Coordinates of C-alpha atoms in Angstrom, one line a residue:
X204 CA 15.4 12.9 7.5
X205 CA 17.4 15.0 5.0
X206 CA 19.9 12.2 4.5
X207 CA 17.1 9.7 4.2
X208 CA 15.7 11.7 1.2
X209 CA 19.1 12.0 -0.3
X210 CA 19.3 8.2 -0.2
X211 CA 15.8 7.9 -1.7
X212 CA 16.7 10.4 -4.5
X213 CA 19.7 8.3 -5.3
X214 CA 17.6 5.1 -5.5
X215 CA 14.9 6.8 -7.7
X216 CA 17.6 8.5 -9.7
X217 CA 19.7 5.5 -10.8
X218 CA 18.2 5.8 -14.3
X219 CA 19.4 9.5 -14.6
X220 CA 22.8 8.7 -13.2
X221 CA 23.3 5.7 -15.4
X222 CA 22.4 7.4 -18.7
X223 CA 24.5 10.5 -17.7
X224 CA 27.6 8.4 -16.9
X225 CA 27.3 6.5 -20.2
X226 CA 26.9 9.8 -22.1
X227 CA 29.9 11.5 -20.5
X228 CA 32.2 9.0 -22.3
X229 CA 31.0 10.2 -25.6
X230 CA 30.9 13.9 -25.1
X231 CA 34.1 15.9 -25.7
X232 CA 35.8 17.2 -22.5
X233 CA 34.7 20.8 -23.2
X234 CA 31.1 19.7 -23.1
X235 CA 31.1 17.2 -20.2
X236 CA 30.4 20.0 -17.8
X237 CA 27.0 20.5 -19.4
X238 CA 26.1 16.9 -18.9
X239 CA 27.1 17.1 -15.2
X240 CA 25.2 20.3 -14.7
X241 CA 22.1 18.8 -16.4
X242 CA 22.3 15.7 -14.2
X243 CA 22.5 17.8 -11.0
X244 CA 19.5 19.9 -11.9
X245 CA 17.5 16.7 -12.7
X246 CA 18.5 15.1 -9.4
X247 CA 17.4 18.3 -7.5
X248 CA 14.0 18.2 -9.2
X249 CA 13.7 14.5 -8.6
X250 CA 14.5 15.1 -4.9
X251 CA 11.7 17.7 -4.7
X252 CA 9.4 15.2 -6.5
X253 CA 10.2 12.5 -4.0
X254 CA 9.6 14.8 -1.0
X255 CA 6.3 16.2 -2.1
X256 CA 4.7 13.3 -4.0
X257 CA 6.1 10.4 -2.0
X258 CA 6.2 7.9 -5.0
X259 CA 5.5 4.3 -4.3
X260 CA 8.6 2.5 -3.0
X261 CA 7.7 -1.0 -4.2
X262 CA 9.8 -2.5 -6.9
X263 CA 7.6 -1.6 -9.8
X264 CA 7.3 1.9 -8.6
X265 CA 11.1 2.4 -8.3
X266 CA 11.7 0.8 -11.7
X267 CA 9.0 3.0 -13.3
X268 CA 10.5 6.2 -11.9
X269 CA 14.0 5.2 -12.8
X270 CA 13.1 4.3 -16.4
X271 CA 11.1 7.5 -16.8
X272 CA 14.1 9.4 -15.4
X273 CA 16.4 7.7 -17.9
X274 CA 14.0 8.5 -20.8
X275 CA 13.8 12.2 -19.8
X276 CA 17.6 12.4 -19.3
X277 CA 18.3 10.7 -22.6
X278 CA 15.9 13.1 -24.4
X279 CA 17.6 16.1 -22.9
X280 CA 21.0 14.7 -23.6
X281 CA 19.9 14.2 -27.2
X282 CA 19.0 17.8 -27.5
X283 CA 22.3 18.8 -25.9
X284 CA 24.1 16.5 -28.3
X285 CA 22.5 18.1 -31.3
X286 CA 22.9 21.6 -30.1
X287 CA 26.5 21.6 -28.8
X288 CA 27.9 19.5 -31.6
X289 CA 25.8 20.6 -34.6
X290 CA 28.5 22.9 -36.0
X291 CA 31.4 20.6 -35.1
X292 CA 32.7 17.6 -37.0
X293 CA 31.8 14.5 -35.1
X294 CA 34.4 11.8 -34.8
X295 CA 31.8 9.5 -33.3
X296 CA 29.4 8.1 -35.8
X297 CA 26.9 6.8 -33.2
X298 CA 24.3 9.0 -31.7
X299 CA 24.5 7.6 -28.1
X300 CA 21.8 9.8 -26.5
X301 CA 19.4 8.6 -29.2
X302 CA 20.4 5.0 -28.5
X303 CA 19.9 5.5 -24.8
X304 CA 16.5 7.0 -25.3
X305 CA 15.5 4.1 -27.5
X306 CA 16.7 1.6 -24.9
X307 CA 14.9 3.5 -22.1
X308 CA 11.6 3.4 -24.1
X309 CA 12.1 -0.3 -24.8
X310 CA 12.8 -1.0 -21.0
X311 CA 9.6 0.9 -20.1
X312 CA 7.5 -1.1 -22.6
X313 CA 9.1 -4.3 -21.3
X314 CA 8.3 -3.3 -17.7
X315 CA 4.7 -2.6 -18.6
X316 CA 4.4 -5.9 -20.3
X317 CA 5.9 -7.9 -17.4
X318 CA 3.8 -6.1 -14.9
X319 CA 0.6 -6.7 -17.0
X320 CA 1.4 -10.4 -17.3
X321 CA 2.4 -11.0 -13.7
X322 CA -0.7 -9.3 -12.4
X323 CA -2.6 -12.3 -13.8
X324 CA -0.1 -15.1 -13.4
X325 CA 0.7 -14.2 -9.7
X326 CA -3.0 -14.3 -8.6
X327 CA -3.0 -17.9 -7.3
X328 CA 0.4 -17.6 -5.5
X329 CA -0.5 -14.3 -3.9
X330 CA -3.9 -15.8 -2.8
X331 CA -2.0 -18.6 -1.2
X332 CA -0.3 -16.1 1.1
X333 CA -3.6 -15.2 2.8
X334 CA -3.5 -16.8 6.3
X335 CA -7.2 -17.8 6.3
X336 CA -9.1 -20.5 8.1
X337 CA -12.8 -21.2 7.8
X338 CA -15.4 -21.8 10.5
X339 CA -19.1 -22.2 10.5
X340 CA -20.1 -20.8 13.9
X341 CA -19.8 -17.0 14.3
X342 CA -18.1 -15.1 17.1
X343 CA -20.0 -15.7 20.4
X344 CA -21.5 -12.9 22.4
X345 CA -22.3 -14.2 25.9
X346 CA -22.3 -10.8 27.7
X347 CA -21.1 -7.2 26.8
X348 CA -18.8 -7.3 29.8
X349 CA -16.9 -10.2 28.3
X350 CA -17.2 -9.0 24.8
X351 CA -17.4 -5.1 24.6
X352 CA -19.9 -3.7 22.1
X353 CA -18.4 -0.4 20.8
X354 CA -20.3 2.7 20.0
X355 CA -20.1 4.2 16.5
X356 CA -17.0 6.5 16.1
X357 CA -19.3 9.2 14.9
X358 CA -20.7 9.5 18.4
X359 CA -17.2 9.7 19.9
X360 CA -16.3 12.4 17.3
X361 CA -19.3 14.4 18.1
X362 CA -18.5 14.4 21.9
X363 CA -14.9 15.3 21.2
X364 CA -15.9 18.3 19.0
X365 CA -18.2 19.5 21.8
X366 CA -15.2 19.5 24.1
X367 CA -12.8 21.0 21.6
X368 CA -12.6 24.4 23.4
X369 CA -10.6 22.8 26.2
X370 CA -7.6 22.7 23.9
X371 CA -5.2 25.7 24.2
X372 CA -5.5 27.8 21.0
X373 CA -8.3 25.4 19.8
X374 CA -9.0 27.6 16.7
X375 CA -5.6 26.6 15.4
X376 CA -6.4 22.9 15.3
X377 CA -8.9 20.4 13.9
X378 CA -10.0 16.9 14.9
X379 CA -8.4 14.2 12.7
X380 CA -8.9 10.4 12.4
X381 CA -10.3 8.2 15.2
X382 CA -8.8 4.9 16.0
X383 CA -10.0 2.0 18.2
X384 CA -7.5 0.5 20.6
X385 CA -7.0 -0.9 24.1
X386 CA -5.2 1.3 26.7
X387 CA -4.6 -0.2 30.1
X388 CA -7.2 -2.9 29.5
X389 CA -9.9 -0.4 28.5
X390 CA -11.4 -0.3 25.0
X391 CA -11.2 3.3 23.8
X392 CA -11.3 5.6 20.8
X393 CA -8.3 7.9 20.4
X394 CA -8.4 11.0 18.0
X395 CA -5.5 13.1 16.9
X396 CA -5.6 16.9 16.9
X397 CA -3.9 18.4 13.8
X398 CA -2.8 21.9 12.6
X399 CA -5.2 24.0 10.5
X400 CA -2.5 24.8 8.0
X401 CA 1.2 25.7 7.5
X402 CA 1.2 29.0 9.4
X403 CA -0.4 27.5 12.4
X404 CA 2.3 24.8 12.5
X405 CA 5.0 27.4 12.0
X406 CA 3.7 29.4 15.0
X407 CA 3.3 26.5 17.5
X408 CA 5.6 23.7 16.1
X409 CA 3.8 21.0 18.1
X410 CA 0.4 19.5 18.8
X411 CA -0.7 19.9 22.5
X412 CA -2.2 16.4 22.8
X413 CA -5.0 14.1 21.8
X414 CA -8.6 13.1 22.8
X415 CA -9.5 9.8 24.4
X416 CA -13.0 8.4 25.2
X417 CA -14.4 5.0 26.2
X418 CA -15.6 3.1 23.1
X419 CA -18.3 1.2 25.0
X420 CA -19.8 3.6 27.6
X421 CA -22.7 5.6 26.1
X422 CA -22.5 8.1 29.0
X423 CA -18.7 8.6 28.8
X424 CA -17.2 12.0 28.1
X425 CA -14.0 12.6 26.2
X426 CA -10.8 13.5 28.0
X427 CA -8.1 15.7 26.4
X428 CA -4.7 14.4 27.3
X429 CA -2.0 17.0 27.2
X430 CA 1.1 15.3 25.6
X431 CA 3.3 17.4 23.4
X432 CA 3.4 15.8 19.9
X433 CA 6.2 17.1 17.7
X434 CA 5.8 14.7 14.8
X435 CA 2.3 14.5 13.3
X436 CA 0.7 14.0 9.9
X437 CA -0.2 17.7 9.4
X438 CA 3.2 19.0 10.5
X439 CA 5.7 20.1 7.9
X440 CA 9.3 19.4 6.7
X441 CA 11.3 17.3 9.2
X442 CA 8.3 17.0 11.6
X443 CA 5.9 15.4 9.1
X444 CA 5.2 11.9 10.6
X445 CA 4.1 10.4 7.3
X446 CA 7.3 11.6 5.5
X447 CA 9.4 10.5 8.5
X448 CA 8.2 6.9 8.2
X449 CA 8.3 7.0 4.4
X450 CA 11.9 8.1 4.3
X451 CA 13.2 5.8 7.0
X452 CA 12.7 2.5 5.1
X453 CA 13.5 2.8 1.4
X454 CA 13.0 -0.9 0.7
X455 CA 9.4 -1.1 1.8
X456 CA 6.1 0.3 0.4
X457 CA 3.3 1.5 2.6
X458 CA -0.4 0.8 2.6
X459 CA -3.1 3.2 3.9
X460 CA -2.6 6.1 6.3
X461 CA -0.8 6.1 9.6
X462 CA -2.6 5.5 12.9
X463 CA -2.0 7.0 16.3
X464 CA -1.6 4.4 19.1
X465 CA -0.8 4.9 22.8
X466 CA 1.3 2.9 25.2
X467 CA 0.0 2.2 28.7
X468 CA 1.5 5.5 29.9
X469 CA -0.4 7.5 27.3
X470 CA 2.7 8.2 25.2
X471 CA 1.8 8.7 21.5
X472 CA 3.2 6.6 18.6
X473 CA 2.3 6.6 14.9
X474 CA 2.0 3.2 13.2
X475 CA 2.0 2.2 9.6
X476 CA 1.9 -1.1 7.8
X477 CA 4.7 -1.7 5.3
X478 CA 5.2 -4.5 2.7
X479 CA 7.4 -5.7 -0.1
X480 CA 5.8 -6.2 -3.6
X481 CA 5.4 -9.6 -5.2
X482 CA 7.8 -9.1 -8.2
X483 CA 6.4 -6.2 -10.2
X484 CA 2.8 -7.3 -10.1
X485 CA 1.7 -4.5 -7.8
X486 CA 0.5 -7.1 -5.3
X487 CA 1.6 -7.7 -1.7
X488 CA 2.4 -10.9 0.3
X489 CA -0.4 -11.1 2.9
X490 CA 1.7 -13.1 5.4
X491 CA 4.8 -10.9 5.4
X492 CA 3.7 -7.5 6.7
X493 CA 6.1 -5.1 8.5
X494 CA 5.2 -2.4 11.0
X495 CA 6.9 1.0 11.3
X496 CA 6.5 2.7 14.7
X497 CA 7.3 6.4 15.1
X498 CA 7.7 7.9 18.5
X499 CA 5.6 11.1 18.1
X500 CA 7.6 13.0 20.7
X501 CA 11.2 12.0 19.9
X502 CA 11.0 11.1 16.2
X503 CA 12.6 7.8 16.7
X504 CA 11.5 5.3 14.0
X505 CA 11.7 1.5 14.3
X506 CA 10.7 -1.4 12.0
X507 CA 9.3 -4.7 13.2
X508 CA 7.8 -7.8 11.9
X509 CA 4.1 -7.2 12.5
X510 CA 3.8 -10.2 14.9
X511 CA 6.7 -8.9 16.9
X512 CA 5.7 -5.2 17.3
X513 CA 5.6 -3.9 20.9
X514 CA 2.7 -5.2 23.0
X515 CA 1.0 -1.9 23.3
X516 CA 0.5 -1.7 19.5
X517 CA -3.0 -3.2 19.0
X518 CA -3.0 -2.8 15.2
X519 CA 0.4 -3.5 13.7
X520 CA -1.6 -4.6 10.6
X521 CA -3.7 -1.5 9.8
X522 CA -7.2 -1.5 8.3
X523 CA -6.0 -0.8 4.8
X524 CA -3.9 -4.0 4.7
X525 CA -6.9 -6.0 6.1
X526 CA -9.2 -4.4 3.4
X527 CA -6.8 -5.4 0.7
X528 CA -6.7 -8.9 2.0
X529 CA -10.5 -9.1 2.2
X530 CA -10.9 -7.8 -1.4
X531 CA -8.4 -10.3 -2.7
X532 CA -9.9 -13.1 -0.7
X533 CA -13.4 -12.3 -2.0
X534 CA -12.5 -12.1 -5.7
X535 CA -9.7 -14.6 -6.4
X536 CA -10.5 -17.8 -4.6
X537 CA -11.1 -19.5 -8.1
X538 CA -8.3 -17.6 -9.9
X539 CA -8.2 -14.4 -12.1
X540 CA -10.3 -15.5 -15.0
X541 CA -13.2 -16.7 -12.8
X542 CA -13.9 -13.1 -11.5
X543 CA -14.0 -11.4 -14.9
X544 CA -17.1 -10.7 -16.9
X545 CA -16.3 -13.8 -19.0
X546 CA -15.8 -16.1 -16.1
X547 CA -18.5 -17.9 -14.1
X548 CA -17.8 -15.8 -10.9
X549 CA -18.0 -18.9 -8.8
X550 CA -17.5 -18.1 -5.1
X551 CA -16.9 -14.4 -5.9
X552 CA -18.0 -12.2 -2.9
X553 CA -17.8 -8.5 -2.5
X554 CA -17.1 -6.7 0.8
X555 CA -20.0 -4.5 1.9
X556 CA -19.4 -0.8 2.6
X557 CA -21.0 -0.3 6.0
X558 CA -17.9 -0.1 8.2
X559 CA -16.0 2.9 9.6
X560 CA -12.5 2.3 8.3
X561 CA -11.0 1.8 4.8
X562 CA -13.8 3.6 2.8
X563 CA -16.4 1.8 4.9
X564 CA -15.3 -1.8 4.3
X565 CA -13.8 -2.4 7.8
X566 CA -15.3 -2.2 11.3
X567 CA -13.1 -2.7 14.4
X568 CA -14.2 -4.8 17.4
X569 CA -12.6 -6.2 20.5
X570 CA -12.8 -10.0 21.1
X571 CA -13.4 -11.5 24.5
X572 CA -9.6 -12.3 24.5
X573 CA -8.8 -8.6 24.2
X574 CA -7.6 -8.8 20.6
X575 CA -8.5 -6.0 18.1
X576 CA -10.2 -7.5 15.1
X577 CA -11.4 -6.2 11.8
X578 CA -14.9 -7.2 10.7
X579 CA -16.2 -7.3 7.1
X580 CA -19.2 -9.1 5.7
X581 CA -19.5 -10.1 2.1
X582 CA -22.4 -10.0 -0.3
X583 CA -23.2 -10.8 -3.9
X584 CA -22.6 -8.5 -6.9
X585 CA -26.3 -8.9 -7.5
X586 CA -27.9 -5.8 -5.9
X587 CA -31.2 -7.6 -5.6
X588 CA -29.8 -10.1 -3.1
X589 CA -29.6 -9.2 0.6
X590 CA -28.0 -12.5 1.7
X591 CA -24.6 -12.5 3.4
X592 CA -22.0 -14.7 1.8
X593 CA -20.2 -15.0 5.1
X594 CA -17.9 -12.6 6.9
X595 CA -14.3 -12.3 8.0
X596 CA -12.5 -11.3 11.2
X597 CA -8.8 -10.3 10.6
X598 CA -6.6 -10.1 13.7
X599 CA -5.1 -6.7 13.7
X600 CA -1.9 -8.0 15.4
X601 CA -1.2 -11.3 13.7
X602 CA -2.9 -10.5 10.3
X603 CA -4.6 -13.9 10.4
X604 CA -8.1 -14.1 8.9
X605 CA -11.0 -16.3 9.9
X606 CA -13.8 -16.7 7.4
X607 CA -17.2 -17.6 8.9
X608 CA -19.7 -19.3 6.6
X609 CA -22.6 -21.5 7.6
X610 CA -23.9 -23.0 4.3
X611 CA -26.9 -24.6 6.0
X612 CA -28.7 -21.3 6.7
X613 CA -29.2 -18.0 4.9
X614 CA -28.1 -14.9 6.6
X615 CA -29.1 -11.3 6.0
X616 CA -26.2 -9.1 5.1
X617 CA -25.3 -5.8 6.7
X618 CA -27.2 -3.8 4.1
X619 CA -30.4 -5.6 5.2
X620 CA -29.6 -5.1 8.9
X621 CA -29.2 -1.3 8.4
X622 CA -32.4 -1.1 6.5
X623 CA -34.4 -2.9 9.2
X624 CA -32.8 -0.9 12.0
X625 CA -33.7 2.4 10.4
X626 CA -37.3 1.2 10.2
X627 CA -37.6 0.8 14.0
X628 CA -38.2 4.5 14.4
X629 CA -38.8 5.8 10.8
X630 CA -40.3 9.1 11.9
X631 CA -37.1 10.1 13.7
X632 CA -34.9 9.4 10.6
X633 CA -32.1 8.0 12.6
X634 CA -29.0 6.6 10.8
X635 CA -28.0 3.0 11.4
X636 CA -24.3 2.5 11.6
X637 CA -21.6 0.0 12.5
X638 CA -23.4 -3.3 12.0
X639 CA -21.5 -6.3 13.5
X640 CA -22.6 -9.9 13.4
X641 CA -22.4 -12.1 16.6
X642 CA -23.6 -15.5 17.7
X643 CA -26.1 -15.0 20.5
X644 CA -27.0 -18.4 22.0
X645 CA -26.5 -20.1 18.7
X646 CA -28.4 -17.5 16.7
X647 CA -26.5 -15.2 14.2
X648 CA -27.4 -11.7 15.3
X649 CA -26.7 -8.3 13.9
X650 CA -26.0 -5.5 16.4
X651 CA -26.5 -2.0 15.0
X652 CA -26.2 1.5 16.5
X653 CA -28.8 4.2 15.8
X654 CA -27.6 7.8 15.7
X655 CA -29.4 11.1 15.1
X656 CA -28.4 13.5 12.4
X657 CA -25.7 15.0 14.6
X658 CA -24.1 11.7 15.3
X659 CA -25.4 11.4 18.9
X660 CA -26.1 7.8 20.0
X661 CA -29.8 6.9 20.5
X662 CA -30.3 3.1 20.5
X663 CA -28.9 -0.3 20.1
X664 CA -30.8 -2.6 17.7
X665 CA -30.4 -6.4 17.8
X666 CA -31.6 -8.2 14.7
X667 CA -32.0 -12.0 14.2
X668 CA -30.0 -12.5 11.0
X669 CA -32.1 -15.6 10.1
X670 CA -35.6 -14.6 11.3
X671 CA -35.8 -10.9 10.5
X672 CA -39.1 -10.5 12.4
X673 CA -37.1 -10.7 15.6
X674 CA -35.9 -7.1 16.3
X675 CA -35.2 -5.7 19.7
X676 CA -33.9 -2.2 20.6
X677 CA -32.6 -0.7 23.8
X678 CA -30.5 2.0 25.5
X679 CA -27.7 -0.2 26.7
X680 CA -25.8 -3.0 25.0
X681 CA -26.3 -5.5 27.9
X682 CA -29.9 -4.5 28.5
X683 CA -30.8 -4.9 24.9
X684 CA -28.9 -8.3 24.8
X685 CA -31.0 -9.5 27.7
X686 CA -34.3 -8.4 26.1
X687 CA -33.2 -10.0 22.8
X688 CA -32.5 -13.3 24.6
X689 CA -35.9 -13.3 26.1
X690 CA -37.4 -12.5 22.7
X691 CA -35.6 -15.4 21.1
X692 CA -36.8 -17.8 23.8
X693 CA -40.5 -16.7 23.6
X694 CA -40.4 -16.8 19.8
X695 CA -39.1 -20.3 19.7
X696 CA -36.0 -19.1 17.8
X697 CA -33.3 -20.5 20.1
X698 CA -31.2 -22.8 18.0
X699 CA -29.5 -24.4 21.0
X700 CA -26.2 -24.8 19.1
X701 CA -23.9 -23.1 21.5
X702 CA -20.7 -25.0 21.8
X703 CA -20.5 -27.4 24.8
X704 CA -17.1 -25.9 25.7
X705 CA -18.9 -22.6 26.5
X706 CA -21.5 -24.2 28.8
X707 CA -21.4 -24.5 32.6
X708 CA -23.2 -27.3 34.5
X709 CA -25.4 -25.8 37.3
X710 CA -27.2 -27.7 40.0
X711 CA -29.5 -25.9 42.4
X712 CA -33.0 -25.4 43.9
X713 CA -35.7 -23.6 42.0
X714 CA -36.8 -20.4 43.7
X715 CA -39.4 -19.0 41.4
X716 CA -41.0 -20.1 38.0
X717 CA -42.8 -18.2 35.3
X718 CA -44.4 -19.9 32.3
X719 CA -45.1 -17.6 29.2
X720 CA -47.2 -18.9 26.4
X721 CA -47.5 -17.3 22.9
X722 CA -48.9 -18.5 19.6
X723 CA -45.3 -19.4 18.6
X724 CA -43.9 -21.0 21.7
X725 CA -44.1 -21.7 25.4
X726 CA -41.2 -20.4 27.5
X727 CA -40.3 -21.3 31.0
X728 CA -38.3 -18.8 33.0
X729 CA -37.0 -19.6 36.5
X730 CA -34.7 -18.4 39.2
X731 CA -32.3 -20.7 41.1
X732 CA -31.3 -20.0 44.7
X733 CA -27.9 -18.2 45.1
X734 CA -28.0 -17.4 41.3
X735 CA -28.7 -13.8 40.0
X736 CA -29.3 -14.9 36.4
X737 CA -32.7 -15.5 35.0
X738 CA -32.7 -18.9 33.2
X739 CA -35.0 -19.5 30.3
X740 CA -35.9 -22.6 28.3
X741 CA -38.2 -23.3 25.4
X742 CA -40.7 -26.0 26.3
X743 CA -40.4 -27.4 22.8
X744 CA -36.9 -28.4 23.7
X745 CA -37.9 -30.0 27.0
X746 CA -41.7 -30.5 27.7
X747 CA -41.0 -31.4 31.3
X748 CA -39.9 -27.8 32.0
X749 CA -43.6 -26.8 32.1
X750 CA -43.9 -28.8 35.4
X751 CA -41.2 -27.0 37.2
X752 CA -42.1 -25.8 40.8
X753 CA -40.4 -23.8 43.4
X754 CA -38.3 -26.2 45.5
X755 CA -37.4 -28.6 42.7
X756 CA -33.8 -29.6 42.4
X757 CA -32.5 -29.2 38.9
X758 CA -29.3 -29.8 36.9
X759 CA -28.8 -28.0 33.6
X760 CA -26.2 -26.4 31.3
X761 CA -26.0 -22.7 30.5
X762 CA -23.5 -20.1 29.2
X763 CA -23.3 -17.6 32.1
X764 CA -20.8 -14.8 32.3
X765 CA -20.3 -11.7 34.4
X766 CA -22.9 -9.1 33.8
X767 CA -25.3 -11.4 32.0
X768 CA -28.9 -11.3 33.3
X769 CA -30.6 -13.9 31.1
X770 CA -29.2 -17.2 30.0
X771 CA -30.7 -19.9 27.9
X772 CA -30.8 -23.4 29.3
X773 CA -29.8 -26.7 27.7
X774 CA -30.1 -30.4 29.0
X775 CA -32.5 -29.6 31.9
X776 CA -32.8 -32.5 34.4
X777 CA -35.5 -32.3 37.2
X778 CA -34.9 -34.5 40.2
X779 CA -37.7 -37.1 40.9
X780 CA -39.3 -36.6 37.4
X781 CA -38.8 -39.5 35.0
X782 CA -37.2 -38.3 31.8
X783 CA -36.4 -41.5 30.0
X784 CA -38.6 -40.3 27.0
X785 CA -36.9 -37.0 26.6

C-alpha cells in the first residue's frame, strides 16, 4: 500500500512538481537546492494529507488539489525568490514565481467557473444515464416463504449485543454496521466487529470474526463466526480496509462506506462502489459503476464492472450509490431549472427518510427471485401531504431502477404508514420501523415492524395503502399476511387486479363452506378437497358464490404459493349452475 500512496501523492502533486521544475530554470545554481528541498518537504506533507484525509479522487478533486498545490508552491517560491535574491543583482527581469502564482490563481478560478457551469448543463445528460423503467403494479407478495419479510436491523443489532460476550476479549471491540445479504440461499444480516481504538488494534492486530443472524426469523439467535479478519475499517496503517481500497485504484472515486459481504464458505470481503466523474461537474454516470472487492483475510484487492462482480457479492452497487440515483431521479426529471425555487417543480419528488441505510433513505429487501433490492418511496416537498409519489426498487447487483407509480389511485406514503402503525398500541409507545410497500392480491400494502424502546421486535403491521382503515397486526409475517387477506376480503377491498400470469387454475370438489356477512361485504370462504389453502371470494365479485355447497365441483383461479394459508379467488365457475349472466 505504501507504493500505492506514493503513486497517489505523485498524481495529487503534479501542480507542485510542475511549478518547481519551471522555477528551477530561473533560479541560480547556488539556490536550486532550496527549490528542491522545498519541493520534497511539500510532497511529504501532501503524502500525509492524502493518507489521513483521503481526498476525492474524481477529476475535479484531483485538479483542485493540484492547482491549490501549485498556488502554495508558487507563493513559497515567490518568498524564496525575494529572500535569496534581494541583495543580488538579478539578470532576469521577470519574476517567474509571481507569474506562476498568478497563473495558478487564474486556473483555480477557471476550474470553479467550469465546474459551476457544467453542474447545470450536465443535468439532462447525467439524468439520461439512470437505467430506469416505469411500472404501475407494485412488487407482489404472495407468501413470505416466496418473498421473505425482513426484520428491522435494530432487532438484529440488539440480539447481537446481547451475545457480545461470546467474543474473545469482547471489551476490546464494538459492533459496527449491519448489512443485509444472502448466504447459502438464506437471507441474513451480517455485522462487523471493530476495534475500540488504536491501542486495541496494536495489541491484537486482527478482528476475531463477525456476527450473522437470520433476517426473517423473529426467534433466531445470532451466531458469532470465528474468522480472522486482518483488514478492517477500524484497523490502522496498511491494514485499514478503506485506505487499502482507496489507494488501489487512483483513477476512481468512491461513494459511501464499505460493506462486509460473505462468500458461501463464510469468508469475509469488503465491498465498495467506485465511479468516474462526469467531466468536472461533481456528478457520476449511473450506468457505469465499478466495484472494488477486498479479501479481508489476505488483503488482495480486485476491481470489477458492477454487473460482473463475483456471484456471492449481493450488493456490488452499495446503498450510497442507489441513494444518489434516487435523489437525482426525483429532482431532475424536468431539468435543473424546474427544481429550483423559481421553477414550477413539476414531477419533483423527494425520497422519504424512513429506511435503514444511507441516512434513512434506503431499505433493503429480497425479491422472490433472490435479488437484493433497495426500496425508497417518494413524497412531496409539501409537509402537509401524506401521499406517496411512487417508489423505486434499485437492483443492488445490476444498478437498474424500477419506478412504480399508479396514477389512478392515491397511496399513503411511508410517513403515514409509520404514524398509523404506532397508533395500533399507543400506550406501549412502540417505534414503527422499516416500512416497505408490496402488492397483496392487487392491493398496495405497507408492511411495518413495531419495536420496543430497546429495539426488540414486537409485531408486524399490514396497512392498506389506499384504504387506511384496514390495519392488521400479528406476531409472524405469514400469519399477519393471512389475517390481512381475510380482512381485505371481508371489507370488500380486494381489487382483483393480480396479474393473470401469477394465477393458477384449480379444479376440485368443495369440502366445506363458510359465508361471512358484514355491513360492508359478504365473503365466502371454502375448502377444496386435497388442498390445504383456505380460498376466499367477495360475493360482490361473483353472487353465485353464496350458493356454494359441500360436494360442488368448482373451477377457479388463485395465486397459491408454498406457506400461504389464505388465497383470494377469481373467475369462479360452479358446475351445474348457469352463469351466463355473470
